[in-house]
Amino acid sequence: MPFALFIFILLFTQLHHSTRSCNPIDKQALLHFKHKITSDPSNLLQTWTHDTNCCTKWEGIACDINSNRVVNLTRPGLISGDDFIIDTSMNGTLSPYLGNLSHLVVLDLSNLKELTGHIPPELGKLTKLTHLYLYLNKLTGSIPASFHKLRKLEKLFLNDNLLSGEVKFGPWNRMIQIGLSGNRFSGSISSNLGKMVHLIKCDMHGNSFSGAIPSSIGELSNLIELDLSQNFITGRIPSSIGELTKLVLLDLHLNLITGHVPSSISKLVSLQYCRISDNKLSGTLTPSIGTLPVIQRLIAENNSLTGKLPATLGHLVTLTDLYLGNNYFTRKIPASFGNLKNLQSLDLSGNRLSGPLPAELAKLQMLQTLDLSRNPLRLVRIPSWFSKLNLFGLRLAKTGIQQQLPNWLSSSSISSLDLSNNMLSGELPCWIGNMTNLSYLNLSNNGFNSSIPDEFKNLSLLIDLDLHSNSFTGDVNLAFKKNVADPLGHYNSINLSGNKFTGPIDKNIGLHPAMSSITSLILSHNPLTGSLPESLNRLSALQVLELVGNGLTGKISSEIGELKDLRTLKLSDNKLSGSIPKRVINLEMLSVFEVAGNRLSGEIPSHRGAFPASSFGRNHGLCGAPLPRC
């Protein structure tokens, strides 16, 4: 055969081969999938037509170059370009015909948001499948039993659907990553999990799994991430957890786990993130925890841990965050904590720790937030060495502080300050206006007895203010007239209740820039007098308004009915008169409405809320449900 003829035949054969249509079985299966899609607003399937080659013309389809069988079906939910990002979606159900794509290796129908119905058991026929992504949809039902046939499966992500039932792990010996989070799976975690010895990531958080963590978990020697948080898991943390020497992330928070923290946790030499908070763990914290060489975040708050804080915690020099609040730790904070040179957050609140505080804590120059609240520290005064710290947040509520605020606070950079439930007294100093970084200030339940100084207006970043249950005096409106640093510094909440502030409330309260986005305003039990300002209706974000026991007079303005987000309205024990406006009591979001102990009259308007009779009592002129008929 002449060489030129041979080359021509070869090129013709290759050309014919490369333009060969995709397999008709595959094409039929894909078209049936498209048929089951009831809405495709992003036109993801517009190229899928009968008269085109699915291997070369259909977006999201890839075929094997030799067999022209479909090996990849990918419909991601996010399309991006050089100057745009479009979040896409698709409505419909999964066609059982997808099970006919017998050469499929990758099936990705994730993040389409509106895929509903069950996962077809026919997908169990895809024995060559290695990657299955169906996350971020609205799929229901259980994982098909036929999935045990998917022996080549390496990655399975079904997270963020509405799936339910028990999970029976198949013989998935090649599995590397599995994601089942954000569903409604229940039942115990099968010991077969331990057979997936190549697993590096296991995420099952946010379900209803129960029972104990199987001891076979220790067989997963390659595991890097384990997240079983937000379930109903009981029993103990198995000691076999210590065999996971490659584990970087361990998250067991928000379960019902009991018992001690096993000493074997010290063998997790790769562990950087450990969250075991919000469980029922008890007993002492094992000193061996101080040998974790690379730990960065240790979160064990909201348990029932007892005993003293191990001094060995001071060896964890890689720690950036330590949260041990709301336990039953006793005795003093170890001086060794001063060695935690990288520590940024320290929360030991809600324990039974005693003072004095170790001065070594002054060495924590990276520390940004410190919370020692609700401990019987008997501080009397805040130690002067606190001024050496570069704190962003300081919380010392209910720690026995007395006397006056220390002057060094005036030159601090603190943004969040909570000194509530102490025995502070005297004036709110003028230098409070120098704390211009303040965004949160809580001095409630103390003994302050001055007015708010004029310099308070300089707190242009303040968004949450709580001064309730003191003996503050003077004009209540000074709190509302502070400056703002647009777009920052607009109040989110104010609580000035239980003081001796006087009024009346400024008629322009709703026009002050600092009040433009407030959601909670509580001024109860102050001798304010005057009437309800009409400009309250300008506080359009308001959800809570409490003005109980203020001596207010006049009528309840119907303009309050313009506050569409209002959930709580308390106006009891004033001298308000007139009728109850129908548009106020019928606010759609209103769940708490109290006007007892006023001088209101007339029939209570019909209303959708289930308000008790006590909400209207002690108004001799009121009648109608839930009070007696008029």
XYZ file of C-alpha atoms in Angstrom:
630
model
C 0.000 0.000 0.000
C 1.433 3.391 -0.932
C 2.463 5.392 2.124
C 0.297 8.382 1.143
C -2.774 6.157 0.899
C -2.005 4.677 4.316
C -1.815 8.169 5.872
C -5.112 9.150 4.218
C -6.878 6.059 5.555
C -5.409 6.636 9.035
C -6.497 10.285 9.106
C -9.963 9.387 7.817
C -10.334 6.712 10.483
C -9.276 9.121 13.263
C -11.544 11.866 11.951
C -14.469 9.474 11.745
C -13.660 8.206 15.236
C -13.405 11.700 16.760
C -16.739 12.835 15.360
C -18.598 9.703 16.328
C -21.811 10.473 18.221
C -22.177 9.639 21.859
C -23.701 6.343 22.808
C -27.521 6.338 22.210
C -28.163 4.798 25.637
C -26.252 7.657 27.275
C -27.994 10.255 25.146
C -31.427 8.861 26.002
C -30.558 8.845 29.717
C -29.411 12.473 29.623
C -32.463 13.630 27.674
C -34.691 11.856 30.194
C -32.873 13.715 32.974
C -33.574 16.967 31.127
C -37.221 15.940 30.753
C -37.479 15.622 34.564
C -36.244 19.208 34.985
C -39.337 21.377 35.222
C -37.532 24.718 35.336
C -34.084 25.745 34.153
C -34.028 29.535 34.669
C -30.283 29.739 34.066
C -30.505 27.784 30.780
C -27.957 25.255 31.996
C -29.383 22.605 29.663
C -30.069 24.709 26.587
C -27.320 22.949 24.581
C -28.838 19.512 25.262
C -30.793 18.930 22.040
C -31.753 15.792 20.098
C -29.877 16.747 16.943
C -26.469 17.466 18.502
C -23.625 15.303 19.738
C -23.798 15.070 23.521
C -20.056 14.350 23.725
C -18.961 17.474 21.855
C -21.813 19.983 21.989
C -23.503 19.545 25.364
C -22.231 21.680 28.214
C -21.346 19.784 31.366
C -20.768 16.471 29.543
C -17.434 14.742 29.021
C -16.960 11.456 27.176
C -14.205 8.876 27.051
C -12.094 9.523 23.950
C -11.973 5.837 23.021
C -15.477 4.557 23.754
C -17.388 7.862 23.458
C -19.295 6.836 26.577
C -20.283 9.616 29.005
C -17.876 9.613 31.957
C -18.577 13.030 33.482
C -21.857 14.834 34.165
C -21.246 18.147 35.884
C -23.814 20.864 36.457
C -22.305 23.262 39.032
C -24.552 25.886 40.567
C -22.226 28.809 40.038
C -21.191 30.324 36.717
C -18.415 32.899 36.776
C -16.550 34.984 34.259
C -14.045 37.821 34.198
C -16.550 40.365 35.439
C -19.600 38.457 36.671
C -20.816 35.715 38.987
C -24.242 34.167 38.458
C -25.738 31.931 41.115
C -27.742 29.343 39.202
C -30.551 26.929 40.038
C -32.671 24.169 38.563
C -36.069 22.703 39.512
C -37.023 19.086 39.085
C -36.208 15.545 40.178
C -33.429 13.068 39.491
C -34.260 10.694 36.650
C -33.760 6.979 37.329
C -32.399 6.800 33.745
C -29.161 8.300 35.087
C -28.439 4.743 36.232
C -27.957 3.814 32.538
C -24.814 5.945 32.277
C -22.828 2.804 32.951
C -19.411 4.377 32.303
C -20.009 7.423 34.486
C -17.081 8.296 36.755
C -18.110 11.737 38.036
C -21.710 12.822 38.758
C -21.981 16.393 40.003
C -25.471 17.848 40.353
C -24.605 19.930 43.394
C -25.744 23.414 44.365
C -28.756 23.455 42.051
C -30.858 24.306 45.117
C -34.254 23.157 43.875
C -33.706 19.488 42.985
C -36.328 17.562 44.952
C -37.561 14.014 45.412
C -35.648 10.861 46.302
C -32.242 9.730 45.129
C -33.042 7.029 42.531
C -31.847 3.571 43.637
C -30.817 3.081 39.984
C -27.729 5.180 40.731
C -26.432 2.048 42.434
C -25.805 0.654 38.931
C -23.038 3.227 38.335
C -20.317 0.823 39.416
C -17.521 2.918 37.883
C -18.524 6.031 39.831
C -15.735 7.592 41.908
C -17.183 11.041 42.647
C -20.828 11.722 43.576
C -21.852 15.283 44.442
C -25.510 16.056 45.202
C -25.057 18.643 47.958
C -27.035 21.878 48.367
C -30.354 20.664 47.000
C -33.697 19.665 48.525
C -33.490 15.917 48.094
C -35.576 13.777 50.462
C -35.753 10.138 51.497
C -32.857 7.930 52.485
C -29.583 6.874 50.923
C -30.522 3.986 48.594
C -29.434 0.540 49.768
C -28.089 0.001 46.255
C -25.237 2.380 47.037
C -23.378 -0.549 48.615
C -22.536 -1.548 45.021
C -20.544 1.644 44.448
C -17.270 0.016 45.450
C -15.089 2.503 43.559
C -16.592 5.533 45.280
C -13.926 7.934 46.563
C -15.898 11.092 47.288
C -19.550 11.264 48.399
C -21.112 14.621 49.218
C -24.830 14.667 50.060
C -24.693 17.533 52.547
C -27.329 20.257 52.902
C -30.384 18.381 51.681
C -33.464 17.004 53.478
C -32.302 13.392 53.549
C -33.286 11.154 56.442
C -33.113 7.597 57.775
C -30.165 5.562 58.943
C -26.819 5.568 57.171
C -25.457 2.118 56.453
C -21.951 2.533 55.156
C -21.263 0.247 52.215
C -18.017 -1.560 51.449
C -16.505 1.749 50.376
C -12.892 0.729 50.823
C -11.675 3.469 48.495
C -13.598 6.314 50.140
C -11.469 9.401 50.763
C -14.050 12.064 51.634
C -17.644 11.809 52.825
C -19.993 14.727 53.524
C -23.447 14.085 55.006
C -23.895 17.274 57.056
C -27.019 19.414 57.235
C -29.589 16.643 56.728
C -31.971 14.677 58.957
C -30.089 11.404 59.224
C -30.713 9.440 62.414
C -29.732 6.233 64.132
C -26.319 5.236 65.353
C -23.053 5.645 63.500
C -22.188 2.245 62.078
C -18.951 0.579 63.154
C -18.418 -0.034 59.429
C -17.169 3.526 59.303
C -13.876 2.159 60.598
C -13.450 0.066 57.432
C -12.965 3.121 55.254
C -9.269 3.147 56.041
C -8.375 5.659 53.317
C -10.804 8.268 54.645
C -9.257 11.693 55.192
C -12.424 13.767 55.719
C -15.669 12.794 57.457
C -18.312 15.491 57.947
C -21.642 14.379 59.462
C -22.534 17.472 61.497
C -26.023 18.926 61.775
C -28.074 15.714 61.748
C -29.863 13.597 64.358
C -27.332 10.811 64.784
C -27.513 9.115 68.177
C -25.694 6.392 70.055
C -22.008 6.338 70.818
C -19.039 7.071 68.614
C -17.843 3.608 67.525
C -14.446 2.592 68.838
C -13.607 1.522 65.289
C -13.049 5.209 64.582
C -9.460 4.549 65.658
C -8.935 2.469 62.496
C -9.109 5.585 60.325
C -5.402 6.249 60.550
C -5.434 8.646 57.575
C -8.237 10.843 58.906
C -7.508 14.576 58.847
C -10.955 16.066 59.563
C -13.727 14.590 61.745
C -16.883 16.651 62.319
C -19.728 14.974 64.222
C -21.033 18.182 65.826
C -24.681 19.173 66.296
C -26.155 15.693 66.683
C -27.526 13.649 69.597
C -24.473 11.467 70.118
C -24.193 9.905 73.575
C -21.651 7.758 75.371
C -18.011 8.570 75.874
C -15.272 9.792 73.596
C -13.566 6.468 72.770
C -9.955 6.174 73.851
C -9.197 4.878 70.352
C -9.506 8.491 69.187
C -5.849 8.782 70.143
C -4.888 6.587 67.179
C -5.828 9.339 64.733
C -2.349 10.812 64.645
C -2.984 12.692 61.376
C -6.145 14.370 62.679
C -6.055 18.152 62.263
C -9.705 18.984 63.040
C -11.904 17.319 65.690
C -15.384 18.782 66.197
C -17.821 17.057 68.579
C -19.634 20.100 69.939
C -23.365 20.247 70.692
C -23.985 16.572 71.429
C -24.824 14.603 74.583
C -21.390 13.066 75.131
C -20.562 12.117 78.722
C -17.562 10.920 80.697
C -14.014 12.167 80.899
C -11.873 13.623 78.167
C -9.665 10.579 77.455
C -5.967 10.954 78.200
C -5.270 9.431 74.782
C -6.197 12.785 73.261
C -2.599 13.742 73.968
C -1.504 11.427 71.126
C -3.199 13.610 68.507
C 0.105 15.159 67.481
C -1.348 16.858 64.359
C -4.417 18.339 66.042
C -4.892 22.069 65.454
C -8.624 22.539 66.090
C -10.454 20.752 68.914
C -14.039 21.645 69.760
C -15.782 19.463 72.352
C -18.042 22.191 73.773
C -21.744 21.950 74.652
C -21.721 18.340 75.828
C -22.007 16.656 79.231
C -18.329 15.953 79.750
C -17.321 15.666 83.390
C -14.333 14.972 85.573
C -11.014 16.758 85.515
C -9.266 17.907 82.393
C -6.399 15.497 81.839
C -2.973 17.148 82.313
C -1.747 15.198 79.278
C -3.700 17.639 77.102
C -0.748 19.948 77.600
C 1.390 17.844 75.253
C -0.520 18.666 72.046
C 2.335 20.136 69.993
C 0.485 22.189 67.340
C -2.959 22.873 68.846
C -4.314 26.315 67.967
C -7.937 26.332 69.101
C -9.189 24.410 72.164
C -12.903 24.857 72.847
C -14.443 22.908 75.736
C -16.983 25.388 77.116
C -20.478 24.495 78.372
C -19.683 21.132 79.942
C -19.427 19.901 83.542
C -15.643 19.698 83.833
C -14.321 20.019 87.371
C -11.132 20.361 89.335
C -8.321 22.822 88.804
C -7.125 24.051 85.460
C -4.068 21.959 84.540
C -0.892 24.012 84.687
C 0.234 22.010 81.652
C -2.131 24.094 79.517
C 0.584 26.712 79.732
C 2.775 24.455 77.558
C 0.468 24.892 74.566
C 2.421 27.814 73.164
C 0.765 27.434 69.734
C -2.688 28.176 71.186
C -4.517 31.171 69.735
C -7.932 30.526 71.328
C -8.813 28.853 74.646
C -12.487 28.583 75.618
C -13.238 26.795 78.910
C -16.224 28.861 80.072
C -19.317 27.521 81.856
C -17.775 24.539 83.597
C -16.966 23.926 87.261
C -13.246 24.647 87.374
C -11.984 25.749 90.787
C -8.910 27.269 92.434
C -6.649 29.828 90.790
C -5.734 30.455 87.188
C -2.271 28.892 86.732
C 0.606 31.361 86.365
C 1.820 29.191 83.468
C -0.945 30.709 81.323
C 1.420 33.645 80.934
C 3.490 31.443 78.600
C 0.732 31.324 75.960
C 2.492 33.938 73.842
C 0.227 33.444 70.794
C -3.063 33.507 72.701
C -5.643 35.883 71.230
C -8.830 34.799 73.045
C -9.136 33.518 76.618
C -12.579 32.679 78.005
C -12.776 31.217 81.502
C -16.161 32.722 82.359
C -18.851 30.979 84.393
C -16.601 28.808 86.530
C -15.658 28.786 90.227
C -12.192 30.251 89.906
C -10.769 32.300 92.756
C -8.280 35.132 92.885
C -5.885 36.714 92.884
C -5.174 36.787 89.168
C -1.602 35.880 88.211
C 0.362 38.956 87.105
C 2.016 36.712 84.503
C -1.060 37.232 82.320
C 0.360 40.677 81.543
C 2.807 38.905 79.200
C -0.012 37.946 76.834
C 0.650 40.743 74.376
C -1.273 39.022 71.567
C -4.413 38.742 73.705
C -7.413 40.515 72.168
C -10.368 39.253 74.221
C -10.409 38.255 77.892
C -13.548 36.965 79.603
C -13.351 36.068 83.297
C -16.979 36.916 84.067
C -19.071 35.105 86.680
C -16.208 33.768 88.762
C -15.841 34.417 92.534
C -12.524 36.195 91.960
C -13.210 38.938 94.557
C -11.104 41.325 92.540
C -12.158 44.483 94.477
C -10.348 46.464 91.782
C -9.153 45.642 88.294
C -5.406 44.958 88.577
C -3.287 47.813 87.218
C -1.268 45.448 85.006
C -4.359 45.099 82.809
C -3.276 48.431 81.313
C -0.302 46.611 79.715
C -2.605 44.413 77.645
C -3.764 45.437 74.175
C -7.305 44.226 74.658
C -10.146 44.564 72.185
C -12.715 42.969 74.524
C -12.724 42.844 78.337
C -15.485 41.056 80.266
C -15.316 41.003 84.056
C -18.997 40.762 84.962
C -19.734 39.526 88.489
C -16.127 39.272 89.647
C -16.393 41.383 92.827
C -15.106 44.695 91.474
C -15.782 47.661 93.771
C -15.187 51.409 93.961
C -14.884 53.427 90.730
C -13.809 52.785 87.161
C -9.985 52.781 86.896
C -8.519 55.778 85.048
C -6.311 53.646 82.793
C -9.437 52.650 80.840
C -9.498 56.163 79.379
C -6.395 55.462 77.301
C -7.266 51.891 76.355
C -8.297 50.662 72.913
C -11.095 48.469 74.271
C -14.081 48.048 71.974
C -16.234 45.717 74.103
C -16.428 46.308 77.868
C -18.651 44.354 80.276
C -18.332 45.202 83.987
C -21.932 44.388 84.885
C -23.131 42.835 88.162
C -20.374 44.271 90.294
C -20.268 46.920 93.039
C -18.935 49.857 91.058
C -20.201 53.217 92.287
C -19.795 56.950 91.932
C -19.879 58.886 88.698
C -19.633 57.821 85.132
C -16.412 59.774 84.501
C -16.073 62.418 81.811
C -13.102 60.530 80.361
C -15.529 57.830 79.157
C -15.666 60.048 76.074
C -12.011 59.204 75.386
C -12.886 55.517 74.869
C -13.747 56.211 71.262
C -13.305 52.580 70.182
C -16.225 51.406 72.322
C -18.904 49.540 70.394
C -20.374 47.601 73.375
C -20.688 48.967 76.914
C -22.400 47.102 79.760
C -22.278 48.650 83.231
C -25.640 47.275 84.393
C -26.367 46.143 87.952
C -23.885 48.411 89.680
C -24.205 51.494 91.885
C -23.500 54.420 89.543
C -25.364 57.541 90.680
C -24.453 60.322 88.272
C -25.828 61.662 85.032
C -24.441 60.752 81.632
C -21.622 63.251 80.951
C -21.699 65.479 77.851
C -18.509 63.773 76.639
C -20.544 60.605 76.110
C -21.478 62.008 72.705
C -17.915 61.256 71.521
C -18.605 57.496 71.512
C -19.295 57.543 67.797
C -18.802 53.771 67.341
C -21.069 52.656 70.210
C -23.931 50.405 69.076
C -24.941 48.498 72.253
C -25.455 50.307 75.571
C -26.665 48.660 78.788
C -26.817 50.747 81.973
C -29.868 49.139 83.557
C -30.301 48.706 87.332
C -28.124 51.536 88.611
C -29.041 54.922 90.080
C -28.226 57.086 87.068
C -29.925 60.490 87.064
C -30.362 63.396 84.698
C -31.719 63.749 81.194
C -32.370 60.385 79.522
C -32.068 61.971 76.086
C -28.293 62.481 76.394
C -27.869 58.817 75.473
C -29.731 59.285 72.181
C -27.833 62.306 70.899
C -24.353 60.860 70.557
C -22.335 61.233 67.376
C -22.015 58.538 64.726
C -19.155 57.637 62.400
C -21.201 56.755 59.332
C -21.886 53.987 58.488
C -20.848 52.891 62.002
C -22.093 53.897 65.420
C -25.850 53.599 64.878
C -27.419 51.961 67.920
C -28.546 48.356 67.852
C -29.771 48.254 71.463
C -30.219 50.514 74.492
C -31.269 49.416 77.982
C -31.511 52.204 80.560
C -34.221 50.629 82.720
C -34.249 50.661 86.511
C -32.565 54.031 87.014
C -33.612 57.579 87.961
C -33.402 59.160 84.523
C -35.875 61.949 83.904
C -37.734 63.019 80.788
C -39.817 63.670 78.914
C -38.534 61.571 76.038
C -37.348 63.846 73.243
C -40.153 64.291 70.714
C -37.513 63.960 67.960
C -36.052 60.679 69.244
C -36.782 59.011 65.923
C -34.811 61.655 64.011
C -31.476 61.385 65.813
C -28.867 59.722 63.530
C -27.687 57.391 66.313
C -31.210 55.943 66.610
C -31.839 55.245 62.922
C -31.332 51.458 63.046
C -32.055 50.582 66.686
C -33.811 47.230 67.241
C -34.267 47.254 71.042
C -35.120 50.252 73.237
C -35.798 49.591 76.946
C -36.387 52.573 79.248
C -38.698 51.019 81.866
C -38.836 52.100 85.520
C -37.501 55.609 85.179
C -39.502 58.760 86.178
C -39.742 59.989 82.581
C -43.325 61.382 82.415
C -44.564 63.134 79.294
C -46.189 61.424 76.321
C -45.093 58.872 73.737
C -43.145 60.749 71.049
C -44.818 60.644 67.647
C -41.413 60.221 65.990
C -41.139 56.694 67.439
C -42.601 55.564 64.130
C -39.344 56.616 62.460
C -37.462 53.843 64.295
C -38.285 51.475 61.462
C -35.994 48.623 62.592
C -37.417 48.510 66.127
C -38.290 45.020 67.392
C -38.495 45.618 71.161
C -39.953 48.697 72.857
C -40.359 48.605 76.645
C -41.626 51.651 78.537
C -43.040 50.132 81.724
C -43.600 52.190 84.881
C -42.484 55.542 83.470
C -45.476 57.746 84.386
C -46.257 58.374 80.715
C -49.480 60.168 79.830
C -51.459 60.795 76.664
C -52.564 58.286 74.060
C -50.961 55.334 72.335
C -50.156 56.771 68.947
C -51.516 54.787 66.011
C -48.283 55.648 64.171
C -46.572 52.932 66.243
C -48.445 50.619 63.894
C -45.912 51.588 61.223
C -43.179 49.621 63.037
C -43.574 46.478 60.937
C -40.785 44.560 62.717
C -42.059 45.198 66.246
C -42.245 41.968 68.247
C -42.472 43.227 71.836
C -44.395 46.281 73.034
C -44.619 46.842 76.805
C -46.385 49.980 78.060
C -47.785 48.742 81.386
C -48.042 50.775 84.602
C -48.222 54.252 83.123
C -51.053 56.809 82.887
C -51.920 56.275 79.241
C -55.507 56.985 78.238
C -57.754 56.598 75.213
C -58.281 53.464 73.179
C -55.926 50.826 71.843
C -55.206 51.506 68.144
C -56.219 48.561 65.966
C -53.210 48.898 63.697
C -50.862 48.652 66.705
C -52.336 45.534 68.332
C -52.497 43.866 64.905
C -48.868 44.323 63.925
C -47.981 41.125 62.075
C -44.810 40.320 64.037
C -46.151 41.326 67.474
C -45.962 38.456 69.989
C -45.809 40.378 73.300
C -48.244 43.226 73.980
C -48.682 44.576 77.507
C -50.666 47.683 78.490
C -51.878 46.699 81.990
C -52.170 49.302 84.738
C -53.076 52.335 82.623
C -56.248 54.429 82.077
C -57.205 52.951 78.741
C -60.841 52.619 77.715
C -63.076 51.253 74.999
C -63.317 47.861 73.345
C -60.091 45.960 72.700
C -59.825 45.677 68.887
C -60.045 42.185 67.448
C -56.509 40.876 67.058
C -54.614 37.848 65.801
C -52.198 37.640 68.740
C -52.879 35.303 71.672
C -52.370 37.927 74.378
C -53.449 36.924 77.929
C -55.982 38.905 79.932
C -53.196 40.038 82.269
C -51.780 42.103 79.399
C -54.850 44.370 79.617
C -55.694 44.238 83.346
C -56.082 47.202 85.657
C -57.572 49.373 82.917
C -61.051 49.968 84.288
C -62.442 51.257 81.025
C -61.256 48.392 78.813
C -63.528 45.567 77.715
C -63.724 42.853 75.081
C -61.729 39.681 74.540
C -59.694 38.517 76.336
C -61.419 40.668 79.018
C -65.173 40.424 79.696
C -67.482 41.534 76.905
C -68.415 45.186 76.697
